[in-house]
Amino acid sequence: MAAQHLTATQRHTVRYTTLLLTACLAVNAAVATPGPVTVSMMGRVAMSSPPPVAIDGYLSLPAAFLQNCLGLRVAPAGEPGMWHVAAYGRYLKVYQDSTRFKVDHAQMRGTHAALVVDGRLYVPAEMLTEAFGIGCERRANGRGFDLQPVGASVKGVRAGSHDEYLRLVIDLSRPAPYWQSVAPGELVFEIPPPTPLPPDWGCLQMYTFTDPLDPKVTAKVMADNWTRLSIACPTGGTPRVMTLNGPYRIVADLPRPQPLKPVHEPKPTPEPKPTPTLPPPYATPWSLRRFTTARGAVRVFVMVARPSSIKPALAGTTIRTRASVSRIAAAHSADAAVNGGHFDACGAPLGMLVIDGEWIKHPTRNRCALGITETGKALMGRQRFSGAVSIEGLGKYPLGGLNASHWKADRPMAYTRRWGSAVTGAKEFVRLAISSAGKVEKVETKGRAIKIPKGGHVISAGGSVGAKLASLAKGTEASVSLGAVPRWPALRHAIGAGPQLVKNGERNLTNAEELFRLSTGRACSRTAVGIDKRGNFVVVSAEASIAGGLTLWELASVMWKLGCVDAMALDGGGSTTAYWDGRVINHPTDGMQRPVSNALLIYGVRSRS
């Protein structure tokens, strides 16, 4: 807060707080010699309550000074004794009673520690110099300090209307600090000048905006060359102020006394989009074939089905559930079914899974997946995840995955209700709840569990991304996009497994490329699916009861001999199950059905004639 904005009561508070601070610092740091000092910025005396202090000849600035006189945002970092200080996309992390600090990703160590006195944070000026380039020099007479920030020119002021607030954006030539003061109906920013002054310095334009709040923005260059921007308008609460980069700008969100009422304008009636025409489900009954191997003949069940007949299904409503193939098929009234993709010990799928357009799990390790479009086209190939979260004011961040354990701090993870009703707490991560309407509902920085909004997402992030999410306000616009590369347009269903067995009509086993540790020479029960020349699916279930089953190479040969131009393995071994008309027709390796995470359902199976 600038000196001229302090009332007589506030000056009394400053004097009283100074005495209290001196006593507290003497107790907590007996070796230090603290005392209030005068701090100037480009010829101006800067004051705050509590005031800056000198400890052993070094300057420490309170959080109030950082916010009101330097335009820095100060917030707890989610763990006791840790704080984030941020401006223009740069982040400083400080630790109570420690000389350690972090600037973005870089770990550093200073001369003096950040202190907390009477619940108030004090940050050594040397840390601010490293993080934000704010120089600091002690005066020759030893009676104060001069801060030397980088100044900036105001390039323009623009506005954006939102239902609950008006956003004013002050574009700057450089990431400069600023003084901020708030009074009823008025918000004032004072920005130090650049060095040297540009030729057109002092020429400011008038700013007018057509918004129901009718903000009056007055720009003036003061005698000391500081730029003063006064924003006068009736608001419905305290403005929210932040800084952003790319371009450098100060953003002020002015709450409206009443939300804007949407204007209902007649909209032209859109032309109805043609509904995709799917061919009716059709599949042949299971046929029993025998394929010869060096160990003897292997029983293989084969079914051919249109893509419109195939659909993946989970064992339950969440991903960490397992059930037998016959139970999954019966729950969805399927005519036939086989086991689906790989899964972990908790039942969670280990590959891409999309059902009726809903993304449930991301592709992993660029492994092979089967896809079905809205028009009933069969697809197959290796897929790589390309999801992202976009946040108003921060930009877009790539996601590390969907509905999976969070193991890499700087790669945010997304969660839906398919994970469960909530994401459990973790102190090292910041959690963000995004509603189905695309608004931030809650920010959890203290390591507690957070509920997943119905139809929405929870974003979990650590490191520098988590630090940025920690400062978000409720109501901030946010969205999650989920996809894969190469892109499959109008994707309706997908299930990932692997490895790939046949590609473009040639046997092509990609066991190593897909990072499988499976032995290509080991024979066991196998399940696979392929696409023939007509675009139909060929579903295969091979038993191990005779000749021990098939190796992966033998499975690739079987799919190639059945006329597949593309094919991939599904989960196998004890998971292999072939279901039809209410019963299991193969002999599972375990002697009974193994509970699985998901299954491939088949509809429209014609009866034997």
Coordinates of C-alpha atoms in Angstrom, one line a residue:
M1 CA 0.0 0.0 0.0
A2 CA 1.4 3.4 -0.9
A3 CA 2.3 5.9 1.9
Q4 CA -0.3 8.4 0.8
H5 CA -3.1 5.9 1.1
L6 CA -2.4 5.2 4.9
T7 CA -5.0 6.8 7.3
A8 CA -4.0 8.0 10.7
T9 CA -5.4 4.8 12.2
Q10 CA -3.3 2.7 9.9
R11 CA -0.2 4.7 10.7
H12 CA -0.8 4.0 14.4
T13 CA -1.2 0.3 13.5
V14 CA 2.1 0.4 11.7
R15 CA 3.9 1.8 14.7
Y16 CA 2.3 -0.7 17.1
T17 CA 3.0 -3.6 14.8
T18 CA 6.6 -2.5 14.4
L19 CA 7.1 -2.7 18.2
L20 CA 5.4 -6.1 18.4
L21 CA 7.4 -7.4 15.4
T22 CA 10.7 -6.3 16.9
A23 CA 10.0 -8.1 20.1
C24 CA 8.9 -11.3 18.3
L25 CA 11.9 -11.4 16.0
A26 CA 14.2 -10.9 19.0
V27 CA 12.7 -14.0 20.7
N28 CA 12.6 -16.2 17.5
A29 CA 16.1 -15.2 16.2
A30 CA 18.3 -14.1 19.0
V31 CA 21.3 -13.7 16.7
A32 CA 19.3 -11.3 14.4
T33 CA 19.1 -7.5 15.0
P34 CA 15.7 -6.7 13.4
G35 CA 14.2 -3.3 13.0
P36 CA 11.7 -1.5 10.7
V37 CA 13.3 0.3 7.8
T38 CA 12.4 2.7 5.1
V39 CA 12.0 1.2 1.6
S40 CA 11.9 3.2 -1.6
M41 CA 11.0 2.3 -5.1
M42 CA 12.2 4.6 -7.9
G43 CA 12.0 7.7 -5.7
R44 CA 8.8 6.7 -3.8
V45 CA 8.6 5.6 -0.2
A46 CA 6.7 2.3 0.0
M47 CA 4.9 1.3 3.2
S48 CA 2.8 -1.6 4.4
S49 CA 1.3 -2.9 7.6
P50 CA 3.3 -4.7 9.0
P51 CA 6.4 -2.8 7.7
P52 CA 9.6 -4.2 6.0
V53 CA 12.4 -5.0 8.5
A54 CA 16.2 -5.3 8.4
I55 CA 17.7 -8.4 9.9
D56 CA 21.5 -8.4 10.2
G57 CA 21.6 -5.7 7.6
Y58 CA 19.5 -7.7 5.1
L59 CA 16.0 -6.6 4.0
S60 CA 13.0 -8.9 4.6
L61 CA 9.6 -8.0 3.2
P62 CA 6.2 -9.0 4.6
A63 CA 3.5 -10.7 2.5
A64 CA 1.4 -7.5 2.6
F65 CA 4.2 -5.5 1.0
L66 CA 4.7 -8.2 -1.7
Q67 CA 1.0 -8.0 -2.6
N68 CA 0.3 -4.3 -2.3
C69 CA 3.6 -2.8 -3.4
L70 CA 5.1 -5.3 -5.8
G71 CA 1.9 -7.0 -7.2
L72 CA 3.0 -10.5 -6.2
R73 CA 0.5 -13.2 -5.2
V74 CA 1.2 -15.0 -2.0
A75 CA -0.5 -18.3 -1.1
P76 CA 0.1 -21.4 1.0
A77 CA 1.7 -24.2 -1.0
G78 CA -0.4 -26.9 0.4
E79 CA 1.9 -28.1 3.2
P80 CA 2.7 -26.4 6.5
G81 CA 5.6 -23.9 6.4
M82 CA 5.6 -23.6 2.6
W83 CA 4.4 -20.7 0.4
H84 CA 4.2 -19.8 -3.2
V85 CA 4.9 -16.3 -4.5
A86 CA 3.9 -15.7 -8.1
A87 CA 3.9 -13.1 -10.8
Y88 CA 3.7 -13.2 -14.6
G89 CA 4.1 -17.0 -14.8
R90 CA 7.1 -17.1 -12.5
Y91 CA 6.9 -19.0 -9.2
L92 CA 9.0 -18.7 -6.1
K93 CA 8.6 -21.3 -3.4
V94 CA 9.8 -20.5 0.1
Y95 CA 10.1 -22.5 3.3
Q96 CA 9.7 -21.3 6.8
D97 CA 12.9 -20.9 8.8
S98 CA 15.0 -22.1 5.9
T99 CA 17.4 -20.5 3.5
R100 CA 16.2 -22.9 0.8
F101 CA 13.9 -21.7 -1.9
K102 CA 12.9 -22.8 -5.4
V103 CA 12.4 -20.7 -8.5
D104 CA 10.2 -22.6 -10.9
H105 CA 12.1 -25.9 -11.1
A106 CA 15.5 -24.7 -9.8
Q107 CA 16.4 -25.4 -6.2
M108 CA 18.5 -22.6 -4.6
R109 CA 19.9 -21.5 -1.3
G110 CA 20.2 -18.0 0.1
T111 CA 21.9 -16.2 3.0
H112 CA 18.8 -15.5 5.2
A113 CA 15.7 -17.6 5.9
A114 CA 12.1 -16.8 5.3
L115 CA 10.4 -16.2 8.7
V116 CA 6.9 -16.3 10.1
V117 CA 6.2 -13.9 12.9
D118 CA 2.8 -13.7 14.6
G119 CA 1.4 -15.7 11.6
R120 CA 2.9 -13.3 9.0
L121 CA 5.4 -14.3 6.3
Y122 CA 8.6 -12.4 5.7
V123 CA 10.6 -13.1 2.6
P124 CA 14.3 -12.0 2.2
A125 CA 14.8 -9.6 -0.7
E126 CA 17.5 -11.7 -2.1
M127 CA 15.0 -14.4 -3.0
L128 CA 12.8 -11.9 -4.8
T129 CA 15.9 -10.8 -6.8
E130 CA 16.5 -14.3 -8.0
A131 CA 12.9 -15.0 -8.8
F132 CA 11.6 -11.7 -10.3
G133 CA 14.7 -9.6 -11.0
I134 CA 13.8 -7.0 -8.3
G135 CA 17.2 -5.4 -7.4
C136 CA 17.8 -4.2 -3.8
E137 CA 20.5 -1.9 -2.5
R138 CA 21.2 -0.6 1.0
R139 CA 21.6 3.1 1.2
A140 CA 25.0 4.5 2.0
N141 CA 23.8 6.0 5.3
G142 CA 22.5 2.6 6.3
R143 CA 19.0 4.0 7.1
G144 CA 17.0 2.2 4.4
F145 CA 16.9 0.3 1.2
D146 CA 16.2 1.1 -2.4
L147 CA 14.3 -1.5 -4.5
Q148 CA 15.1 -1.4 -8.2
P149 CA 12.3 -3.1 -10.1
V150 CA 11.9 -3.2 -13.9
G151 CA 9.3 -0.6 -15.0
A152 CA 6.9 -0.8 -17.9
S153 CA 4.7 1.1 -20.3
V154 CA 1.0 0.6 -20.4
K155 CA 0.2 -0.6 -23.9
G156 CA -3.6 -0.6 -23.5
V157 CA -6.6 -1.6 -21.5
R158 CA -9.2 -4.0 -22.7
A159 CA -12.4 -5.6 -21.3
G160 CA -14.2 -8.9 -21.5
S161 CA -17.7 -9.4 -20.2
H162 CA -18.6 -12.6 -18.2
D163 CA -21.9 -13.4 -16.5
E164 CA -20.6 -13.0 -12.9
Y165 CA -17.8 -10.4 -13.5
L166 CA -16.2 -7.9 -15.8
R167 CA -12.6 -8.6 -16.7
L168 CA -10.3 -5.7 -17.3
V169 CA -6.9 -6.5 -18.8
I170 CA -4.0 -4.0 -18.6
D171 CA -1.4 -4.9 -21.3
L172 CA 2.2 -4.0 -20.3
S173 CA 5.5 -3.8 -22.2
R174 CA 7.4 -5.8 -19.5
P175 CA 6.6 -7.8 -16.4
A176 CA 6.7 -4.9 -14.0
P177 CA 5.6 -4.7 -10.3
Y178 CA 2.8 -2.4 -9.3
W179 CA 1.2 -0.7 -6.3
Q180 CA -2.4 -1.6 -5.7
S181 CA -5.0 0.0 -3.5
V182 CA -8.7 -0.9 -3.2
A183 CA -11.4 1.4 -1.9
P184 CA -15.2 1.1 -2.2
G185 CA -16.0 1.6 -5.9
E186 CA -12.4 2.2 -7.0
L187 CA -9.4 0.1 -7.8
V188 CA -6.0 1.9 -8.4
F189 CA -2.8 0.5 -10.0
E190 CA 0.4 2.5 -10.0
I191 CA 3.1 1.2 -12.3
P192 CA 6.8 2.3 -12.3
P193 CA 8.2 3.8 -15.6
P194 CA 10.5 2.0 -17.9
T195 CA 14.2 2.9 -18.2
P196 CA 14.9 4.8 -20.5
L197 CA 11.6 6.5 -21.1
P198 CA 10.2 6.0 -24.6
P199 CA 9.9 9.0 -26.9
D200 CA 6.1 9.1 -26.7
W201 CA 6.1 8.8 -22.9
G202 CA 3.1 10.6 -21.3
C203 CA 0.7 10.1 -24.2
L204 CA -2.1 7.9 -22.8
Q205 CA -5.3 7.2 -24.5
M206 CA -8.8 7.3 -22.9
Y207 CA -10.5 4.0 -22.2
T208 CA -14.3 3.5 -22.5
F209 CA -16.2 0.2 -22.4
T210 CA -19.7 -0.8 -23.3
D211 CA -20.7 -2.9 -20.3
P212 CA -23.5 -2.6 -17.8
L213 CA -20.9 -2.0 -15.0
D214 CA -19.9 1.1 -17.0
P215 CA -16.3 1.2 -15.7
K216 CA -14.5 4.6 -15.7
V217 CA -10.8 4.0 -16.4
T218 CA -8.6 7.1 -16.0
A219 CA -5.0 6.9 -17.0
K220 CA -2.5 9.6 -15.8
V221 CA 1.3 10.0 -15.8
M222 CA 2.4 11.4 -12.4
A223 CA 5.1 13.9 -11.8
D224 CA 7.6 11.1 -10.9
N225 CA 6.7 9.4 -14.3
W226 CA 4.7 6.5 -12.6
T227 CA 1.5 5.6 -14.5
R228 CA -1.6 5.7 -12.4
L229 CA -4.7 3.8 -13.6
S230 CA -7.9 4.4 -11.6
I231 CA -10.8 2.1 -12.3
A232 CA -14.1 3.4 -10.8
C233 CA -17.3 1.3 -11.0
P234 CA -19.8 -0.3 -8.6
T235 CA -18.9 -3.9 -7.9
G236 CA -20.4 -6.8 -6.0
G237 CA -17.3 -7.6 -3.9
T238 CA -13.6 -7.4 -3.7
P239 CA -11.9 -7.5 -7.2
R240 CA -9.6 -10.5 -8.0
V241 CA -6.3 -9.4 -9.4
M242 CA -3.6 -11.6 -11.0
T243 CA -0.8 -11.3 -13.5
L244 CA -0.2 -13.4 -16.6
N245 CA 2.4 -13.7 -19.3
G246 CA 2.3 -14.1 -23.0
P247 CA 1.6 -11.1 -23.3
Y248 CA 2.5 -9.6 -20.0
R249 CA -0.7 -8.2 -18.4
I250 CA -2.4 -7.4 -15.2
V251 CA -5.9 -8.9 -15.0
A252 CA -8.6 -7.5 -12.7
D253 CA -11.9 -9.4 -12.3
L254 CA -14.6 -7.0 -11.0
P255 CA -17.6 -8.9 -9.5
R256 CA -21.0 -7.8 -10.6
P257 CA -23.6 -6.8 -8.0
Q258 CA -26.0 -9.1 -10.0
P259 CA -25.1 -11.7 -12.6
L260 CA -25.9 -10.7 -16.2
K261 CA -29.2 -11.9 -17.5
P262 CA -28.7 -13.9 -20.7
V263 CA -30.2 -12.2 -23.7
H264 CA -32.5 -14.6 -25.4
E265 CA -32.2 -13.8 -29.1
P266 CA -34.0 -15.9 -31.6
K267 CA -31.5 -18.3 -33.1
P268 CA -31.8 -19.6 -36.6
T269 CA -33.0 -23.2 -36.7
P270 CA -30.0 -25.3 -37.6
E271 CA -30.4 -27.8 -40.3
P272 CA -30.8 -31.3 -38.9
K273 CA -27.6 -33.3 -39.2
P274 CA -28.1 -36.7 -40.8
T275 CA -28.1 -39.4 -38.2
P276 CA -25.4 -42.0 -39.0
T277 CA -27.0 -45.1 -40.4
L278 CA -25.5 -48.2 -38.8
P279 CA -26.1 -51.6 -40.4
P280 CA -28.0 -53.9 -38.2
P281 CA -26.0 -56.2 -35.9
Y282 CA -25.0 -59.4 -37.5
A283 CA -22.6 -62.2 -36.4
T284 CA -22.1 -65.8 -37.3
P285 CA -22.3 -68.4 -34.6
W286 CA -19.1 -69.7 -33.1
S287 CA -17.4 -72.3 -35.4
L288 CA -14.9 -74.7 -34.1
R289 CA -11.6 -74.9 -36.1
R290 CA -8.5 -76.9 -35.6
F291 CA -5.0 -75.5 -36.4
T292 CA -2.0 -77.7 -36.5
T293 CA 1.1 -76.9 -34.5
A294 CA 4.4 -78.8 -33.8
R295 CA 2.7 -79.9 -30.5
G296 CA -0.5 -81.1 -32.1
A297 CA -3.8 -79.6 -33.2
V298 CA -5.3 -76.7 -31.2
R299 CA -9.0 -76.1 -30.8
V300 CA -9.9 -72.5 -32.0
F301 CA -13.4 -71.0 -31.8
V302 CA -14.0 -68.4 -34.6
M303 CA -16.8 -65.8 -35.0
V304 CA -17.2 -63.2 -37.7
A305 CA -19.2 -60.0 -36.8
R306 CA -20.1 -56.7 -38.3
P307 CA -18.6 -53.7 -36.4
S308 CA -22.1 -52.6 -35.4
S309 CA -22.3 -55.9 -33.5
I310 CA -19.3 -55.3 -31.2
K311 CA -19.2 -53.3 -28.0
P312 CA -16.7 -53.3 -25.1
A313 CA -18.1 -53.3 -21.5
L314 CA -16.7 -52.9 -18.0
A315 CA -17.3 -55.4 -15.2
G316 CA -18.9 -52.7 -13.1
T317 CA -19.7 -49.0 -13.0
T318 CA -16.1 -48.1 -12.0
I319 CA -12.8 -49.4 -13.4
R320 CA -11.5 -51.2 -10.3
T321 CA -14.1 -54.0 -10.6
R322 CA -13.8 -57.6 -11.9
A323 CA -16.4 -60.1 -13.0
S324 CA -16.7 -63.2 -15.1
V325 CA -17.3 -62.8 -18.9
S326 CA -20.6 -64.6 -18.6
R327 CA -21.8 -62.2 -15.9
I328 CA -20.7 -59.2 -17.9
A329 CA -22.5 -60.5 -21.0
A330 CA -25.7 -61.4 -19.1
A331 CA -25.7 -57.9 -17.5
H332 CA -25.7 -56.3 -21.0
S333 CA -28.0 -58.9 -22.7
A334 CA -25.2 -59.8 -25.2
D335 CA -25.6 -62.9 -27.4
A336 CA -21.9 -63.7 -27.2
A337 CA -18.7 -62.4 -25.6
V338 CA -15.0 -62.9 -25.1
N339 CA -12.6 -61.4 -22.5
G340 CA -11.2 -58.0 -23.3
G341 CA -8.0 -56.1 -22.6
H342 CA -5.3 -56.5 -20.0
F343 CA -5.9 -55.3 -16.5
D344 CA -4.0 -54.8 -13.2
A345 CA -4.4 -56.6 -9.8
C346 CA -7.1 -54.1 -8.8
G347 CA -9.1 -54.7 -12.0
A348 CA -8.3 -51.4 -13.7
P349 CA -7.8 -51.7 -17.5
L350 CA -4.2 -51.3 -18.8
G351 CA -5.1 -49.8 -22.1
M352 CA -7.4 -47.5 -24.1
L353 CA -11.1 -47.9 -23.3
V354 CA -14.0 -45.8 -24.8
I355 CA -17.6 -46.9 -24.5
D356 CA -20.5 -45.0 -26.2
G357 CA -18.2 -42.0 -26.8
E358 CA -17.2 -41.9 -23.1
W359 CA -13.4 -41.9 -22.4
I360 CA -12.8 -44.3 -19.5
K361 CA -9.0 -45.0 -19.8
H362 CA -6.1 -43.6 -21.8
P363 CA -4.0 -45.5 -24.3
T364 CA -0.7 -46.8 -22.7
R365 CA 2.7 -47.3 -24.2
N366 CA 1.6 -46.7 -27.7
R367 CA -0.1 -50.1 -27.8
C368 CA -2.5 -51.4 -30.3
A369 CA -6.3 -50.7 -30.0
L370 CA -9.5 -51.6 -31.8
G371 CA -11.9 -48.8 -32.6
I372 CA -15.5 -48.5 -34.0
T373 CA -16.8 -45.2 -35.4
E374 CA -20.3 -43.8 -35.2
T375 CA -20.9 -45.0 -38.8
G376 CA -19.8 -48.5 -38.0
K377 CA -16.3 -48.5 -39.4
A378 CA -13.7 -50.9 -37.9
L379 CA -10.3 -49.4 -37.0
M380 CA -7.1 -50.9 -35.6
G381 CA -3.7 -49.5 -34.9
R382 CA -1.3 -48.3 -32.2
Q383 CA -2.6 -45.2 -30.2
R384 CA -0.9 -42.5 -28.2
F385 CA -2.7 -40.4 -25.6
S386 CA -3.1 -36.7 -26.4
G387 CA -5.4 -35.3 -23.6
A388 CA -5.1 -31.8 -22.2
V389 CA -6.7 -29.5 -19.6
S390 CA -7.3 -25.8 -20.6
I391 CA -7.6 -23.3 -17.8
E392 CA -8.6 -19.7 -18.2
G393 CA -5.7 -17.4 -17.6
L394 CA -3.1 -20.2 -17.5
G395 CA -3.4 -21.9 -20.8
K396 CA -3.3 -25.6 -21.8
Y397 CA -1.4 -28.4 -20.1
P398 CA -0.9 -31.9 -21.5
L399 CA -2.4 -34.7 -19.4
G400 CA -0.4 -37.7 -18.3
G401 CA -3.4 -40.0 -18.3
L402 CA -7.0 -40.6 -17.4
N403 CA -8.3 -42.6 -14.4
A404 CA -4.8 -44.0 -13.4
S405 CA -2.5 -43.6 -10.4
H406 CA -0.6 -40.3 -10.4
W407 CA 3.1 -41.0 -10.5
K408 CA 4.7 -38.1 -12.4
A409 CA 4.3 -34.8 -10.6
D410 CA 4.6 -32.4 -13.6
R411 CA 2.2 -34.4 -15.8
P412 CA -1.4 -33.7 -14.6
M413 CA -3.8 -36.6 -14.4
A414 CA -7.6 -36.4 -15.0
Y415 CA -10.2 -38.4 -13.1
T416 CA -13.9 -39.1 -13.8
R417 CA -16.6 -40.9 -11.8
R418 CA -15.3 -44.1 -13.5
W419 CA -12.4 -43.9 -11.0
G420 CA -14.8 -43.6 -8.1
S421 CA -16.7 -40.9 -6.2
A422 CA -13.5 -39.2 -5.0
V423 CA -9.8 -38.9 -5.4
T424 CA -8.0 -39.7 -2.2
G425 CA -5.7 -37.1 -0.6
A426 CA -2.0 -36.6 -1.3
K427 CA 0.0 -33.8 0.1
E428 CA 2.4 -33.6 -2.8
F429 CA -0.5 -32.8 -5.3
V430 CA -3.0 -30.0 -5.8
R431 CA -6.4 -31.3 -6.8
L432 CA -8.9 -29.2 -9.0
A433 CA -12.6 -30.2 -9.3
I434 CA -14.1 -29.1 -12.6
S435 CA -17.9 -29.2 -13.0
S436 CA -19.8 -30.5 -16.1
A437 CA -20.4 -26.9 -16.9
G438 CA -16.6 -26.2 -17.2
K439 CA -16.1 -24.2 -14.0
V440 CA -13.7 -24.8 -11.2
E441 CA -15.7 -25.9 -8.2
K442 CA -13.0 -26.5 -5.7
V443 CA -9.2 -26.3 -5.3
E444 CA -7.7 -28.7 -2.7
T445 CA -4.2 -27.7 -1.6
K446 CA -4.0 -29.4 1.8
G447 CA -3.8 -33.0 0.8
R448 CA -7.4 -33.9 1.6
A449 CA -9.7 -36.1 -0.6
I450 CA -11.8 -34.3 -3.2
K451 CA -15.1 -35.4 -4.7
I452 CA -15.3 -35.9 -8.4
P453 CA -18.2 -33.8 -9.8
K454 CA -20.9 -35.8 -11.7
G455 CA -20.2 -35.4 -15.4
G456 CA -17.0 -33.4 -14.6
H457 CA -13.4 -34.1 -13.7
V458 CA -10.8 -33.8 -11.0
I459 CA -7.3 -32.7 -12.2
S460 CA -4.3 -33.7 -10.1
A461 CA -1.0 -31.9 -10.5
G462 CA 2.2 -31.4 -8.7
G463 CA 5.4 -29.4 -9.2
S464 CA 5.2 -26.1 -11.1
V465 CA 1.8 -27.0 -12.6
G466 CA 0.4 -27.7 -9.2
A467 CA 1.7 -24.4 -7.9
K468 CA -0.2 -22.6 -10.7
L469 CA -3.4 -24.5 -10.0
A470 CA -3.2 -23.7 -6.3
S471 CA -3.9 -20.0 -6.9
L472 CA -7.0 -20.5 -9.0
A473 CA -10.3 -19.1 -7.8
K474 CA -13.7 -20.8 -7.8
G475 CA -15.6 -20.2 -11.0
T476 CA -12.5 -20.1 -13.2
E477 CA -13.4 -21.5 -16.6
A478 CA -11.7 -24.9 -17.3
S479 CA -12.1 -27.7 -19.8
V480 CA -10.7 -31.2 -20.4
S481 CA -10.1 -32.6 -23.9
L482 CA -9.4 -36.3 -24.4
G483 CA -8.1 -37.9 -27.6
A484 CA -5.4 -40.0 -29.1
V485 CA -2.9 -39.9 -32.0
P486 CA -3.5 -40.8 -34.8
R487 CA -6.9 -39.3 -34.4
W488 CA -10.0 -41.5 -35.0
P489 CA -12.9 -39.1 -35.9
A490 CA -16.4 -39.8 -34.6
L491 CA -15.1 -42.6 -32.3
R492 CA -17.8 -44.5 -30.6
H493 CA -16.1 -47.5 -29.0
A494 CA -12.4 -48.5 -28.5
I495 CA -10.6 -51.1 -26.5
G496 CA -6.8 -51.4 -26.2
A497 CA -4.7 -54.6 -25.6
G498 CA -2.0 -55.9 -27.9
P499 CA 0.5 -56.7 -29.2
Q500 CA -0.4 -56.3 -32.9
L501 CA -0.3 -59.5 -34.8
V502 CA -1.1 -58.6 -38.4
K503 CA -0.8 -55.3 -40.2
N504 CA -1.8 -54.4 -43.8
G505 CA -2.2 -58.1 -44.6
E506 CA 1.2 -59.2 -43.3
R507 CA 2.1 -60.9 -40.0
N508 CA 3.7 -58.2 -37.9
L509 CA 4.2 -59.0 -34.2
T510 CA 5.1 -55.8 -32.3
N511 CA 5.7 -57.4 -29.0
A512 CA 8.9 -55.5 -28.2
E513 CA 7.7 -52.1 -29.7
E514 CA 4.7 -52.1 -27.4
L515 CA 6.9 -52.9 -24.4
F516 CA 5.3 -56.3 -23.6
R517 CA 7.4 -58.7 -21.6
L518 CA 5.4 -61.6 -23.0
S519 CA 7.3 -64.6 -24.4
T520 CA 6.6 -65.1 -28.1
G521 CA 7.5 -68.8 -27.8
R522 CA 5.2 -69.7 -24.9
A523 CA 2.0 -71.5 -25.8
C524 CA -1.2 -70.8 -23.8
S525 CA -4.8 -70.0 -24.3
R526 CA -5.2 -67.0 -26.5
T527 CA -7.9 -64.4 -27.4
A528 CA -7.6 -62.2 -30.5
V529 CA -9.6 -59.9 -32.8
G530 CA -8.9 -58.9 -36.4
I531 CA -10.4 -57.1 -39.3
D532 CA -11.0 -58.9 -42.6
K533 CA -11.1 -57.5 -46.2
R534 CA -14.8 -56.7 -45.9
G535 CA -14.3 -54.6 -42.8
N536 CA -15.8 -57.2 -40.5
F537 CA -14.4 -58.3 -37.2
V538 CA -12.9 -61.8 -36.8
V539 CA -13.0 -62.9 -33.1
V540 CA -10.9 -65.9 -32.0
S541 CA -10.6 -67.9 -28.8
A542 CA -7.9 -70.6 -28.7
E543 CA -7.9 -73.3 -26.0
A544 CA -4.8 -74.7 -24.1
S545 CA -6.5 -78.0 -23.3
I546 CA -4.9 -79.7 -26.2
A547 CA -1.3 -79.0 -27.4
G548 CA -1.0 -76.3 -24.7
G549 CA -2.6 -73.6 -26.9
L550 CA -0.8 -71.1 -29.2
T551 CA 2.3 -69.0 -29.1
L552 CA 2.0 -65.4 -30.2
W553 CA 3.7 -66.2 -33.5
E554 CA 1.2 -69.1 -34.0
L555 CA -1.7 -66.8 -33.1
A556 CA -0.5 -64.3 -35.7
S557 CA -0.5 -67.1 -38.3
V558 CA -4.0 -68.1 -37.4
M559 CA -5.4 -64.6 -37.8
W560 CA -3.5 -64.2 -41.1
K561 CA -4.9 -67.6 -42.4
L562 CA -8.4 -66.5 -41.4
G563 CA -8.1 -63.6 -43.8
C564 CA -7.4 -60.7 -41.4
V565 CA -5.6 -57.6 -42.8
D566 CA -5.2 -56.3 -39.3
A567 CA -5.3 -58.2 -36.0
M568 CA -4.2 -57.8 -32.4
A569 CA -4.1 -60.0 -29.3
L570 CA -6.5 -59.5 -26.4
D571 CA -5.8 -60.7 -22.8
G572 CA -5.1 -64.4 -22.8
G573 CA -4.0 -67.3 -20.5
G574 CA -6.5 -67.9 -17.7
S575 CA -8.6 -64.9 -18.8
T576 CA -9.5 -66.5 -22.2
T577 CA -13.2 -67.1 -22.2
A578 CA -15.7 -67.7 -25.1
Y579 CA -19.3 -67.2 -24.2
W580 CA -22.4 -67.9 -26.3
D581 CA -26.1 -68.3 -25.5
G582 CA -25.8 -68.4 -21.8
R583 CA -22.8 -70.7 -21.5
V584 CA -19.0 -70.9 -21.7
I585 CA -18.1 -73.0 -24.8
N586 CA -14.3 -73.2 -24.3
H587 CA -12.3 -74.8 -21.4
P588 CA -10.7 -72.0 -19.3
T589 CA -7.2 -72.8 -18.2
D590 CA -8.1 -72.2 -14.5
G591 CA -10.9 -74.8 -14.7
M592 CA -13.4 -72.0 -14.2
Q593 CA -13.9 -68.4 -15.4
R594 CA -11.4 -65.9 -14.3
P595 CA -12.9 -62.5 -13.2
V596 CA -11.8 -59.9 -15.7
S597 CA -11.9 -56.1 -15.9
N598 CA -13.8 -55.9 -19.2
A599 CA -15.2 -57.9 -22.1
L600 CA -15.9 -57.6 -25.8
L601 CA -19.7 -58.1 -26.3
I602 CA -21.2 -59.4 -29.5
Y603 CA -24.8 -58.9 -30.6
G604 CA -27.0 -60.1 -33.5
V605 CA -25.5 -63.6 -33.5
R606 CA -27.7 -65.7 -35.8
S607 CA -28.9 -69.1 -34.5
R608 CA -27.8 -72.3 -36.1
S609 CA -30.0 -73.4 -38.9

